[in-house]
């Protein structure tokens, strides 16, 4: 590579990456793509992203080529920790000052500097952090979103070297432009949480966390299943992005169910349950006459998430929908039920069983897993159950991250 073509090539990469970032809807997909492309262009072995959450920096994303390949490391994505917004840590200092910080050797930071390196990740994983580049995620005249931290730049021979002058110029450019995409991704998540809070008028402590968990479980089950099917990586990323948000909306149709049924602190009568069974149809109606991929998937998940693999679910093919007496028809079964809905069905039931509801206690993990395995091929698609059982470490990490906070 000659010096002359460097800036131009890099500009092209930045522009096309920003364009692609804007195509993603969910914050996880946006952070994943951003970190991947920036690491590629700077030859960084690892990296992480922290987003500002009130007055702390919340750990949100990690990639590490040495420790985690594409499949391993998924549980680490859901690690639950924050660092204070102050100048004592590298990430905190970058966020406070808005400055890019470059460190050639993490273990030889001068004691005169206000910030220090925290070796706890290295100690936990047996990793050796050497060079660091910490970049604030902030667009001009826009609010600070967080900090991206790149670790261990490598030369052609795989030796760790300091981040070069070129990275110091190009990475802040990436970061500036990406912050707008990040802001949009965060807003999309929050918008959906707000919609669900309005829809599920009952027990407000339940909603946010349940919806986040079902979204995260569904996207991870999908990814595992798709990897096993050898689905192309770009298709996995696109679908994972959509299912993350669309499955959060699975119960949006409960907005059409009267409060006395929705919030009943006891078992429903058969008549009440018959009313409740319309919630998939109410939900699907919200996404009628739309063409965006996200709306199409939201419609499928809403309408089909209570169908069962063996054909014993509801609502089935609804008859006379536009009359005063619509009827539920023959249920859908097997692969007639869209994949995203088969996945959400399992994620939803797993979470419902694991949680306390107004009408039931939380079940033990043993009882839940036994039930799910027993229902494989009956309530649930066996392929979906297998993928779910493969990733129990990830499922546990998600459960821990989005636990009910009193
Ligand atoms: P949900 O609470 O989100 O539950 C989702 C699904 O998880 C249920 O779909 C069911 O398949 C499974 N599930 C939840 N709890 C249990 C349980 O204790 N045992 C078993 N075997 N499965 C369970 P389902 O049954 O179609 O219910 C749909 C929705 O209807 C529920 O969503 C909930 O909002 C409501 N609902 C169902 N039964 C009752 C009830 O007895 N009382 C009240 N207040 N609501 C109920
Ligand atoms: C709907 O309003 O979503 C149709 C089902 C019903 O009439 O309850
Ligand atoms: C799909 O992958 O979406 C179609 C095949 C299936 O439903 O399993
Ligand atoms: Fe439902
Ligand atoms: Fe649900």
CSV table of C-alpha atoms and ligand atoms in Angstrom, one decimal:
chain,number,residue,atom,x,y,z
A,1,UNK,CA,0.0,0.0,0.0
A,2,UNK,CA,1.4,3.4,-0.9
A,3,UNK,CA,0.8,6.4,1.3
A,4,UNK,CA,-1.2,8.1,-1.4
A,5,UNK,CA,-4.0,5.6,-1.6
A,6,UNK,CA,-4.4,5.2,2.2
A,7,UNK,CA,-6.7,8.1,2.9
A,8,UNK,CA,-9.0,7.5,-0.1
A,9,UNK,CA,-9.4,3.7,0.6
A,10,UNK,CA,-10.1,4.4,4.2
A,11,UNK,CA,-12.6,7.1,3.4
A,12,UNK,CA,-14.4,4.6,1.2
A,13,UNK,CA,-14.5,2.0,4.0
A,14,UNK,CA,-15.8,4.6,6.4
A,15,UNK,CA,-18.6,5.7,4.1
A,16,UNK,CA,-19.7,2.3,3.2
A,17,UNK,CA,-19.7,1.2,6.8
A,18,UNK,CA,-21.8,4.1,7.9
A,19,UNK,CA,-24.2,3.4,5.2
A,20,UNK,CA,-24.5,-0.2,6.4
A,21,UNK,CA,-24.8,0.8,10.0
A,22,UNK,CA,-27.8,2.9,9.1
A,23,UNK,CA,-29.5,-0.2,7.5
A,24,UNK,CA,-29.5,-1.9,10.9
A,25,UNK,CA,-32.3,-1.2,13.3
A,26,UNK,CA,-31.2,-2.7,16.6
A,27,UNK,CA,-28.4,-1.3,18.8
A,28,UNK,CA,-26.6,-4.7,19.1
A,29,UNK,CA,-26.3,-5.1,15.4
A,30,UNK,CA,-25.1,-1.6,15.0
A,31,UNK,CA,-22.4,-2.0,17.7
A,32,UNK,CA,-21.3,-5.4,16.3
A,33,UNK,CA,-20.9,-4.0,12.8
A,34,UNK,CA,-19.1,-0.8,13.9
A,35,UNK,CA,-16.6,-2.6,16.1
A,36,UNK,CA,-15.9,-5.3,13.5
A,37,UNK,CA,-15.2,-2.7,10.7
A,38,UNK,CA,-13.1,-0.4,12.9
A,39,UNK,CA,-11.1,-3.4,14.2
A,40,UNK,CA,-10.5,-4.6,10.6
A,41,UNK,CA,-9.2,-1.2,9.5
A,42,UNK,CA,-6.9,-0.8,12.5
A,43,UNK,CA,-5.9,-4.5,12.8
A,44,UNK,CA,-7.0,-4.5,16.4
A,45,UNK,CA,-7.2,-7.9,18.0
A,46,UNK,CA,-10.0,-6.9,20.4
A,47,UNK,CA,-12.3,-4.1,21.4
A,48,UNK,CA,-15.3,-3.2,23.5
A,49,UNK,CA,-18.0,-0.5,23.6
A,50,UNK,CA,-19.4,1.3,26.6
A,51,UNK,CA,-22.5,3.4,26.3
A,52,UNK,CA,-23.5,6.3,28.6
A,53,UNK,CA,-26.4,5.3,30.8
A,54,UNK,CA,-27.4,8.1,33.2
A,55,UNK,CA,-24.1,8.9,34.9
A,56,UNK,CA,-22.3,5.6,34.3
A,57,UNK,CA,-20.7,3.9,31.4
A,58,UNK,CA,-22.5,0.6,30.7
A,59,UNK,CA,-20.6,-2.3,29.1
A,60,UNK,CA,-22.5,-3.1,25.9
A,61,UNK,CA,-20.3,-5.0,23.4
A,62,UNK,CA,-17.1,-7.0,23.1
A,63,UNK,CA,-15.1,-8.7,20.4
A,64,UNK,CA,-11.8,-10.6,20.9
A,65,UNK,CA,-10.2,-12.6,18.1
A,66,UNK,CA,-7.8,-14.3,20.5
A,67,UNK,CA,-10.3,-15.4,23.1
A,68,UNK,CA,-13.7,-15.6,21.3
A,69,UNK,CA,-14.4,-16.9,17.8
A,70,UNK,CA,-17.8,-16.3,16.1
A,71,UNK,CA,-19.6,-18.8,18.3
A,72,UNK,CA,-17.7,-18.6,21.6
A,73,UNK,CA,-17.9,-15.3,23.5
A,74,UNK,CA,-21.7,-14.8,23.0
A,75,UNK,CA,-22.3,-15.1,26.8
A,76,UNK,CA,-19.6,-12.4,27.4
A,77,UNK,CA,-21.8,-10.0,25.3
A,78,UNK,CA,-24.3,-10.0,28.1
A,79,UNK,CA,-21.8,-9.3,30.9
A,80,UNK,CA,-23.5,-7.0,33.4
A,81,UNK,CA,-21.2,-4.2,34.6
A,82,UNK,CA,-20.8,-0.5,34.5
A,83,UNK,CA,-17.9,1.9,35.3
A,84,UNK,CA,-18.3,5.3,36.8
A,85,UNK,CA,-18.1,8.4,34.7
A,86,UNK,CA,-14.9,9.8,36.1
A,87,UNK,CA,-11.3,10.4,35.1
A,88,UNK,CA,-9.8,7.4,36.9
A,89,UNK,CA,-10.3,4.8,34.2
A,90,UNK,CA,-9.2,5.0,30.6
A,91,UNK,CA,-12.8,4.7,29.2
A,92,UNK,CA,-14.1,7.2,31.8
A,93,UNK,CA,-11.5,9.7,31.1
A,94,UNK,CA,-12.2,9.6,27.3
A,95,UNK,CA,-15.9,10.1,28.0
A,96,UNK,CA,-15.3,12.9,30.5
A,97,UNK,CA,-12.9,14.9,28.3
A,98,UNK,CA,-14.0,13.9,24.8
A,99,UNK,CA,-10.4,13.2,24.0
A,100,UNK,CA,-9.0,10.2,22.1
A,101,UNK,CA,-6.5,8.3,24.4
A,102,UNK,CA,-3.7,6.3,22.9
A,103,UNK,CA,-1.6,4.0,25.1
A,104,UNK,CA,1.3,2.0,23.9
A,105,UNK,CA,1.7,-0.3,26.9
A,106,UNK,CA,-1.2,-0.7,29.3
A,107,UNK,CA,1.1,-2.0,32.0
A,108,UNK,CA,3.4,1.0,31.8
A,109,UNK,CA,1.1,3.9,32.1
A,110,UNK,CA,2.8,6.8,34.0
A,111,UNK,CA,1.6,7.3,37.5
A,112,UNK,CA,1.4,11.0,36.8
A,113,UNK,CA,-1.6,10.4,34.6
A,114,UNK,CA,-5.1,10.7,36.1
A,115,UNK,CA,-6.3,7.4,34.7
A,116,UNK,CA,-5.0,3.8,35.3
A,117,UNK,CA,-5.4,0.5,33.5
A,118,UNK,CA,-7.7,-2.0,35.1
A,119,UNK,CA,-6.2,-5.5,34.6
A,120,UNK,CA,-9.3,-7.5,35.8
A,121,UNK,CA,-10.3,-8.6,32.3
A,122,UNK,CA,-6.7,-9.8,31.6
A,123,UNK,CA,-6.7,-11.7,34.9
A,124,UNK,CA,-10.0,-13.3,34.3
A,125,UNK,CA,-9.4,-14.5,30.8
A,126,UNK,CA,-5.6,-14.9,30.7
A,127,UNK,CA,-5.3,-12.1,28.1
A,128,UNK,CA,-2.5,-9.6,27.7
A,129,UNK,CA,-3.6,-6.1,26.9
A,130,UNK,CA,-0.7,-4.0,25.4
A,131,UNK,CA,-1.8,-1.1,23.1
A,132,UNK,CA,-5.1,0.7,23.6
A,133,UNK,CA,-7.0,3.3,21.7
A,134,UNK,CA,-10.1,4.8,23.4
A,135,UNK,CA,-12.3,7.0,21.3
A,136,UNK,CA,-15.4,8.9,22.5
A,137,UNK,CA,-18.5,8.2,20.5
A,138,UNK,CA,-19.8,11.7,19.8
A,139,UNK,CA,-21.0,13.4,16.7
A,140,UNK,CA,-20.5,17.1,16.3
A,141,UNK,CA,-23.2,19.1,18.1
A,142,UNK,CA,-24.7,15.9,19.4
A,143,UNK,CA,-24.6,14.3,22.8
A,144,UNK,CA,-21.9,11.9,23.9
A,145,UNK,CA,-23.1,8.3,23.4
A,146,UNK,CA,-20.2,6.4,25.0
A,147,UNK,CA,-16.7,5.2,24.3
A,148,UNK,CA,-15.2,2.6,21.9
A,149,UNK,CA,-12.0,0.9,23.2
A,150,UNK,CA,-9.7,-0.9,20.7
A,151,UNK,CA,-7.0,-3.3,22.0
A,152,UNK,CA,-3.8,-4.6,20.6
A,153,UNK,CA,-3.1,-3.4,17.1
A,154,UNK,CA,-1.1,-6.0,15.2
A,155,UNK,CA,1.5,-5.7,12.4
A,156,UNK,CA,1.7,-8.0,9.4
A,157,UNK,CA,3.5,-10.6,11.4
A,158,UNK,CA,0.9,-10.6,14.2
A,159,UNK,CA,3.1,-8.8,16.7
A,160,UNK,CA,1.3,-6.3,18.9
A,161,UNK,CA,2.3,-2.7,18.1
A,162,UNK,CA,1.0,0.8,19.1
A,163,UNK,CA,-1.9,2.2,17.2
A,164,UNK,CA,-0.4,4.1,14.3
A,165,UNK,CA,-1.0,7.8,13.2
A,166,UNK,CA,-3.4,6.6,10.6
A,167,UNK,CA,-5.7,5.0,13.2
A,168,UNK,CA,-5.6,8.2,15.2
A,169,UNK,CA,-7.2,10.1,12.3
A,170,UNK,CA,-9.5,7.5,10.9
A,171,UNK,CA,-11.1,6.0,14.0
A,172,UNK,CA,-12.5,9.3,15.4
A,173,UNK,CA,-14.0,9.8,11.9
A,174,UNK,CA,-15.7,6.4,12.2
A,175,UNK,CA,-16.8,7.2,15.7
A,176,UNK,CA,-18.3,10.6,14.9
A,177,UNK,CA,-20.4,9.3,12.1
A,178,UNK,CA,-21.4,6.1,13.9
A,179,UNK,CA,-22.7,7.9,16.9
A,180,UNK,CA,-25.8,9.0,15.0
A,181,UNK,CA,-26.6,5.3,14.1
A,182,UNK,CA,-26.0,4.4,17.7
A,183,UNK,CA,-28.4,7.0,18.9
A,184,UNK,CA,-31.0,5.7,16.5
A,185,UNK,CA,-30.5,2.1,17.6
A,186,UNK,CA,-30.9,3.0,21.3
A,187,UNK,CA,-34.0,5.0,20.5
A,188,UNK,CA,-35.6,2.0,18.6
A,189,UNK,CA,-35.1,-0.2,21.6
A,190,UNK,CA,-36.5,2.4,24.0
A,191,UNK,CA,-39.5,3.1,21.7
A,192,UNK,CA,-40.4,-0.6,21.7
A,193,UNK,CA,-40.1,-0.8,25.5
A,194,UNK,CA,-42.3,2.2,25.9
A,195,UNK,CA,-44.9,0.7,23.5
A,196,UNK,CA,-44.9,-2.6,25.4
A,197,UNK,CA,-45.2,-0.8,28.7
A,198,UNK,CA,-48.4,0.8,27.4
A,199,UNK,CA,-49.7,-2.4,26.1
A,200,UNK,CA,-49.1,-4.6,29.1
A,201,UNK,CA,-51.1,-2.5,31.6
A,202,UNK,CA,-50.5,-5.1,34.3
A,203,UNK,CA,-47.6,-5.4,36.7
A,204,UNK,CA,-45.3,-2.7,35.3
A,205,UNK,CA,-42.1,-4.2,36.8
A,206,UNK,CA,-42.6,-7.3,34.7
A,207,UNK,CA,-42.8,-5.8,31.2
A,208,UNK,CA,-39.4,-4.2,30.4
A,209,UNK,CA,-37.2,-7.0,31.5
A,210,UNK,CA,-39.5,-9.7,30.0
A,211,UNK,CA,-39.5,-8.0,26.7
A,212,UNK,CA,-35.8,-7.5,26.6
A,213,UNK,CA,-35.1,-11.1,27.6
A,214,UNK,CA,-37.5,-12.5,25.0
A,215,UNK,CA,-35.8,-10.3,22.3
A,216,UNK,CA,-32.3,-11.4,23.4
A,217,UNK,CA,-33.2,-15.1,23.7
A,218,UNK,CA,-34.9,-15.1,20.3
A,219,UNK,CA,-32.0,-13.5,18.5
A,220,UNK,CA,-29.4,-15.8,20.1
A,221,UNK,CA,-31.5,-19.0,19.5
A,222,UNK,CA,-31.9,-17.8,15.9
A,223,UNK,CA,-28.1,-17.3,15.5
A,224,UNK,CA,-27.3,-20.7,16.8
A,225,UNK,CA,-29.8,-22.4,14.6
A,226,UNK,CA,-28.7,-20.5,11.6
A,227,UNK,CA,-25.0,-21.3,12.2
A,228,UNK,CA,-25.9,-25.0,12.4
A,229,UNK,CA,-27.8,-24.6,9.1
A,230,UNK,CA,-24.7,-22.9,7.6
A,231,UNK,CA,-26.8,-19.9,6.7
A,232,UNK,CA,-24.5,-17.2,5.1
A,233,UNK,CA,-23.1,-14.7,7.7
A,234,UNK,CA,-24.6,-11.6,6.2
A,235,UNK,CA,-28.1,-13.2,6.2
A,236,UNK,CA,-27.6,-14.2,9.9
A,237,UNK,CA,-26.7,-10.6,10.8
A,238,UNK,CA,-29.7,-9.1,9.0
A,239,UNK,CA,-32.2,-11.6,10.4
A,240,UNK,CA,-30.8,-11.4,13.9
A,241,UNK,CA,-31.2,-7.6,13.8
A,242,UNK,CA,-34.8,-7.9,12.9
A,243,UNK,CA,-35.8,-10.7,15.2
A,244,UNK,CA,-34.2,-8.9,18.2
A,245,UNK,CA,-36.7,-6.1,17.9
A,246,UNK,CA,-39.7,-7.9,16.3
A,247,UNK,CA,-39.8,-10.5,19.1
A,248,UNK,CA,-39.9,-7.8,21.7
A,249,UNK,CA,-43.3,-6.9,20.2
A,250,UNK,CA,-44.8,-10.4,20.3
A,251,UNK,CA,-47.5,-9.5,22.9
A,252,UNK,CA,-48.2,-6.0,21.6
A,253,UNK,CA,-51.8,-7.2,20.8
A,254,UNK,CA,-52.5,-7.4,24.6
A,255,UNK,CA,-53.3,-3.7,24.2
A,256,UNK,CA,-56.6,-4.9,22.8
A,257,UNK,CA,-57.5,-7.0,25.9
A,258,UNK,CA,-59.5,-5.5,28.7
A,259,UNK,CA,-57.7,-4.8,31.9
A,260,UNK,CA,-59.9,-7.0,34.1
A,261,UNK,CA,-58.7,-10.1,32.1
A,262,UNK,CA,-55.1,-9.0,31.5
A,263,UNK,CA,-54.5,-8.2,35.1
A,264,UNK,CA,-56.5,-10.9,36.7
A,265,UNK,CA,-54.5,-12.2,39.7
A,266,UNK,CA,-55.8,-15.7,39.3
A,267,UNK,CA,-56.6,-18.4,36.7
A,268,UNK,CA,-58.7,-17.3,33.7
A,269,UNK,CA,-62.1,-18.8,33.1
A,270,UNK,CA,-62.4,-20.6,29.8
A,271,UNK,CA,-64.4,-17.6,28.5
A,272,UNK,CA,-61.8,-15.2,29.6
A,273,UNK,CA,-59.1,-17.3,28.0
A,274,UNK,CA,-61.1,-17.3,24.7
A,275,UNK,CA,-60.9,-13.5,24.8
A,276,UNK,CA,-57.2,-13.6,25.6
A,277,UNK,CA,-56.6,-15.8,22.6
A,278,UNK,CA,-57.3,-12.9,20.2
A,279,UNK,CA,-54.2,-11.0,21.3
A,280,UNK,CA,-52.1,-12.4,18.4
A,281,UNK,CA,-54.7,-11.2,15.9
A,282,UNK,CA,-55.0,-7.7,17.5
A,283,UNK,CA,-51.2,-7.5,17.3
A,284,UNK,CA,-51.0,-8.6,13.7
A,285,UNK,CA,-53.5,-5.9,12.7
A,286,UNK,CA,-51.1,-3.2,13.9
A,287,UNK,CA,-48.6,-4.3,11.2
A,288,UNK,CA,-51.1,-4.8,8.3
A,289,UNK,CA,-50.5,-2.9,5.1
A,290,UNK,CA,-46.9,-2.3,5.8
A,291,UNK,CA,-43.9,-3.4,3.8
A,292,UNK,CA,-40.8,-2.8,5.9
A,293,UNK,CA,-39.1,-6.0,6.8
A,294,UNK,CA,-39.3,-5.2,10.5
A,295,UNK,CA,-43.1,-4.8,10.3
A,296,UNK,CA,-43.5,-8.0,8.3
A,297,UNK,CA,-41.5,-10.0,10.9
A,298,UNK,CA,-43.4,-8.3,13.7
A,299,UNK,CA,-46.7,-9.3,12.1
A,300,UNK,CA,-45.6,-12.9,11.7
A,301,UNK,CA,-44.3,-13.2,15.3
A,302,UNK,CA,-47.4,-11.6,16.7
A,303,UNK,CA,-49.9,-13.7,14.7
A,304,UNK,CA,-48.1,-17.0,15.1
A,305,UNK,CA,-46.3,-17.0,18.5
A,306,UNK,CA,-49.0,-19.2,20.1
A,307,UNK,CA,-49.2,-21.7,17.3
A,308,UNK,CA,-47.6,-25.0,18.2
A,309,UNK,CA,-45.4,-27.3,16.1
A,310,UNK,CA,-47.9,-30.2,16.3
A,311,UNK,CA,-50.8,-28.0,15.2
A,312,UNK,CA,-52.6,-27.6,18.6
A,313,UNK,CA,-52.0,-23.9,19.1
A,314,UNK,CA,-54.1,-20.8,18.3
A,315,UNK,CA,-55.5,-18.6,16.6
A,316,UNK,CA,-55.1,-20.6,13.4
A,317,UNK,CA,-56.6,-19.4,10.2
A,318,UNK,CA,-59.1,-16.7,11.4
A,319,UNK,CA,-62.5,-16.8,9.6
A,320,UNK,CA,-64.9,-13.9,9.0
A,321,UNK,CA,-62.4,-11.5,10.6
A,322,UNK,CA,-64.3,-8.4,9.5
A,323,UNK,CA,-67.6,-9.5,10.8
A,324,UNK,CA,-69.0,-9.1,14.3
A,325,UNK,CA,-68.4,-12.8,15.0
A,326,UNK,CA,-64.9,-13.8,13.8
A,327,UNK,CA,-63.9,-17.4,14.5
A,328,UNK,CA,-60.6,-19.1,15.0
A,329,UNK,CA,-59.8,-21.8,12.4
A,330,UNK,CA,-57.6,-24.8,12.0
A,331,UNK,CA,-54.3,-24.1,13.7
A,332,UNK,CA,-51.1,-23.9,11.7
A,333,UNK,CA,-48.5,-26.5,12.2
A,334,UNK,CA,-44.8,-27.4,11.6
A,335,UNK,CA,-43.0,-25.2,9.0
A,336,UNK,CA,-46.2,-23.5,8.1
A,337,UNK,CA,-45.4,-21.4,11.2
A,338,UNK,CA,-42.7,-18.9,10.3
A,339,UNK,CA,-39.3,-19.6,11.8
A,340,UNK,CA,-39.1,-16.3,13.7
A,341,UNK,CA,-42.5,-17.2,15.4
A,342,UNK,CA,-41.3,-20.8,16.3
A,343,UNK,CA,-38.3,-19.3,17.9
A,344,UNK,CA,-40.2,-16.6,19.8
A,345,UNK,CA,-42.7,-19.2,21.0
A,346,UNK,CA,-40.0,-21.0,22.9
A,347,UNK,CA,-38.3,-17.8,24.2
A,348,UNK,CA,-41.7,-16.6,25.4
A,349,UNK,CA,-42.7,-19.8,27.2
A,350,UNK,CA,-39.2,-20.2,28.7
A,351,UNK,CA,-39.4,-16.7,30.1
A,352,UNK,CA,-43.0,-17.1,31.3
A,353,UNK,CA,-42.1,-20.3,33.2
A,354,UNK,CA,-39.0,-18.7,34.7
A,355,UNK,CA,-40.8,-15.7,35.9
A,356,UNK,CA,-43.4,-15.0,38.6
A,357,UNK,CA,-46.7,-13.9,37.1
A,358,UNK,CA,-49.8,-12.4,38.6
A,359,UNK,CA,-51.3,-15.9,38.3
A,360,UNK,CA,-48.3,-18.2,38.9
A,361,UNK,CA,-45.0,-18.7,40.7
A,362,UNK,CA,-41.6,-19.0,39.0
A,363,UNK,CA,-40.6,-22.5,38.2
A,364,UNK,CA,-37.3,-24.1,39.0
A,365,UNK,CA,-34.7,-24.4,36.2
A,366,UNK,CA,-34.9,-28.2,36.3
A,367,UNK,CA,-38.6,-28.3,35.9
A,368,UNK,CA,-38.5,-25.7,33.0
A,369,UNK,CA,-35.8,-27.6,31.0
A,370,UNK,CA,-37.6,-31.0,31.5
A,371,UNK,CA,-40.8,-29.5,30.3
A,372,UNK,CA,-39.2,-27.9,27.2
A,373,UNK,CA,-37.4,-31.1,26.3
A,374,UNK,CA,-40.7,-33.0,26.7
A,375,UNK,CA,-42.5,-30.5,24.5
A,376,UNK,CA,-39.9,-30.8,21.7
A,377,UNK,CA,-41.8,-32.0,18.7
A,378,UNK,CA,-45.1,-31.2,20.4
A,379,UNK,CA,-45.4,-27.5,21.4
A,380,UNK,CA,-41.9,-26.6,20.0
A,381,UNK,CA,-39.9,-27.2,16.8
A,382,UNK,CA,-37.2,-29.7,17.7
A,383,UNK,CA,-34.6,-27.8,15.8
A,384,UNK,CA,-35.4,-24.7,17.8
A,385,UNK,CA,-35.2,-26.7,21.1
A,386,UNK,CA,-31.8,-28.1,20.1
A,387,UNK,CA,-30.4,-24.7,19.4
A,388,UNK,CA,-31.8,-23.4,22.7
A,389,UNK,CA,-30.2,-26.2,24.6
A,390,UNK,CA,-26.9,-25.7,22.9
A,391,UNK,CA,-26.5,-22.1,24.2
A,392,UNK,CA,-27.5,-22.4,27.9
A,393,UNK,CA,-24.5,-20.3,29.0
A,394,UNK,CA,-25.8,-17.4,26.8
A,395,UNK,CA,-29.3,-17.9,28.0
A,396,UNK,CA,-28.2,-17.7,31.7
A,397,UNK,CA,-26.1,-14.5,30.9
A,398,UNK,CA,-29.2,-12.9,29.4
A,399,UNK,CA,-31.3,-13.9,32.3
A,400,UNK,CA,-28.8,-12.3,34.7
A,401,UNK,CA,-28.4,-9.1,32.7
A,402,UNK,CA,-32.1,-8.4,32.4
A,403,UNK,CA,-33.3,-9.6,35.8
A,404,UNK,CA,-36.3,-8.1,37.5
A,405,UNK,CA,-34.9,-5.1,39.4
A,406,UNK,CA,-37.1,-4.1,42.3
B,1,LIG,P1,-47.7,-15.3,29.2
B,1,LIG,O1,-47.9,-15.1,30.7
B,1,LIG,O2,-46.6,-14.4,28.6
B,1,LIG,O3,-47.4,-16.8,28.9
B,1,LIG,C1,-47.0,-17.2,27.7
B,1,LIG,C2,-47.1,-18.7,27.5
B,1,LIG,O4,-46.2,-19.3,28.4
B,1,LIG,C3,-48.5,-19.2,27.8
B,1,LIG,O5,-49.3,-19.1,26.6
B,1,LIG,C4,-48.1,-20.7,28.0
B,1,LIG,O6,-47.8,-21.4,26.8
B,1,LIG,C5,-46.8,-20.6,28.8
B,1,LIG,N1,-47.1,-20.6,30.2
B,1,LIG,C6,-47.1,-19.6,31.1
B,1,LIG,N2,-47.4,-20.0,32.4
B,1,LIG,C7,-47.5,-21.4,32.3
B,1,LIG,C8,-47.8,-22.4,33.3
B,1,LIG,O7,-47.9,-22.1,34.5
B,1,LIG,N3,-47.8,-23.7,32.8
B,1,LIG,C9,-47.6,-24.0,31.5
B,1,LIG,N4,-47.6,-25.3,31.1
B,1,LIG,N5,-47.4,-23.1,30.6
B,1,LIG,C10,-47.3,-21.8,30.9
B,1,LIG,P2,-50.9,-19.2,26.8
B,1,LIG,O8,-51.3,-20.2,27.8
B,1,LIG,O9,-51.5,-19.3,25.5
B,1,LIG,O10,-51.3,-17.8,27.5
B,1,LIG,C11,-51.2,-16.6,26.8
B,1,LIG,C12,-51.3,-15.5,27.7
B,1,LIG,O11,-52.6,-15.5,28.4
B,1,LIG,C13,-50.3,-15.5,28.9
B,1,LIG,O12,-49.1,-14.9,28.4
B,1,LIG,C14,-51.0,-14.6,29.9
B,1,LIG,O13,-50.9,-13.2,29.6
B,1,LIG,C15,-52.4,-15.0,29.7
B,1,LIG,N6,-52.9,-16.1,30.6
B,1,LIG,C16,-52.8,-17.4,30.4
B,1,LIG,N7,-53.3,-18.1,31.5
B,1,LIG,C17,-53.6,-17.2,32.4
B,1,LIG,C18,-54.2,-17.2,33.7
B,1,LIG,O14,-54.5,-18.3,34.3
B,1,LIG,N8,-54.4,-16.0,34.4
B,1,LIG,C19,-54.1,-14.8,33.8
B,1,LIG,N9,-54.3,-13.7,34.5
B,1,LIG,N10,-53.5,-14.7,32.6
B,1,LIG,C20,-53.3,-15.9,31.9
B,2,LIG,C1,-59.3,-7.8,16.0
B,2,LIG,O1,-60.0,-6.8,16.4
B,2,LIG,O2,-58.1,-7.8,16.1
B,2,LIG,C2,-60.0,-8.9,15.4
B,2,LIG,C3,-60.4,-10.0,16.4
B,2,LIG,C4,-61.6,-9.6,17.2
B,2,LIG,O3,-62.6,-9.1,16.7
B,2,LIG,O4,-61.6,-9.7,18.5
B,3,LIG,C1,-36.7,-20.1,7.1
B,3,LIG,O1,-35.5,-20.5,7.4
B,3,LIG,O2,-37.2,-19.1,7.4
B,3,LIG,C2,-37.6,-21.1,6.3
B,3,LIG,C3,-37.3,-22.5,6.8
B,3,LIG,C4,-38.0,-22.7,8.1
B,3,LIG,O3,-39.1,-22.2,8.3
B,3,LIG,O4,-37.5,-23.5,8.9
B,4,LIG,FE1,-48.7,-14.0,23.7
B,5,LIG,FE1,-45.0,-13.0,26.4
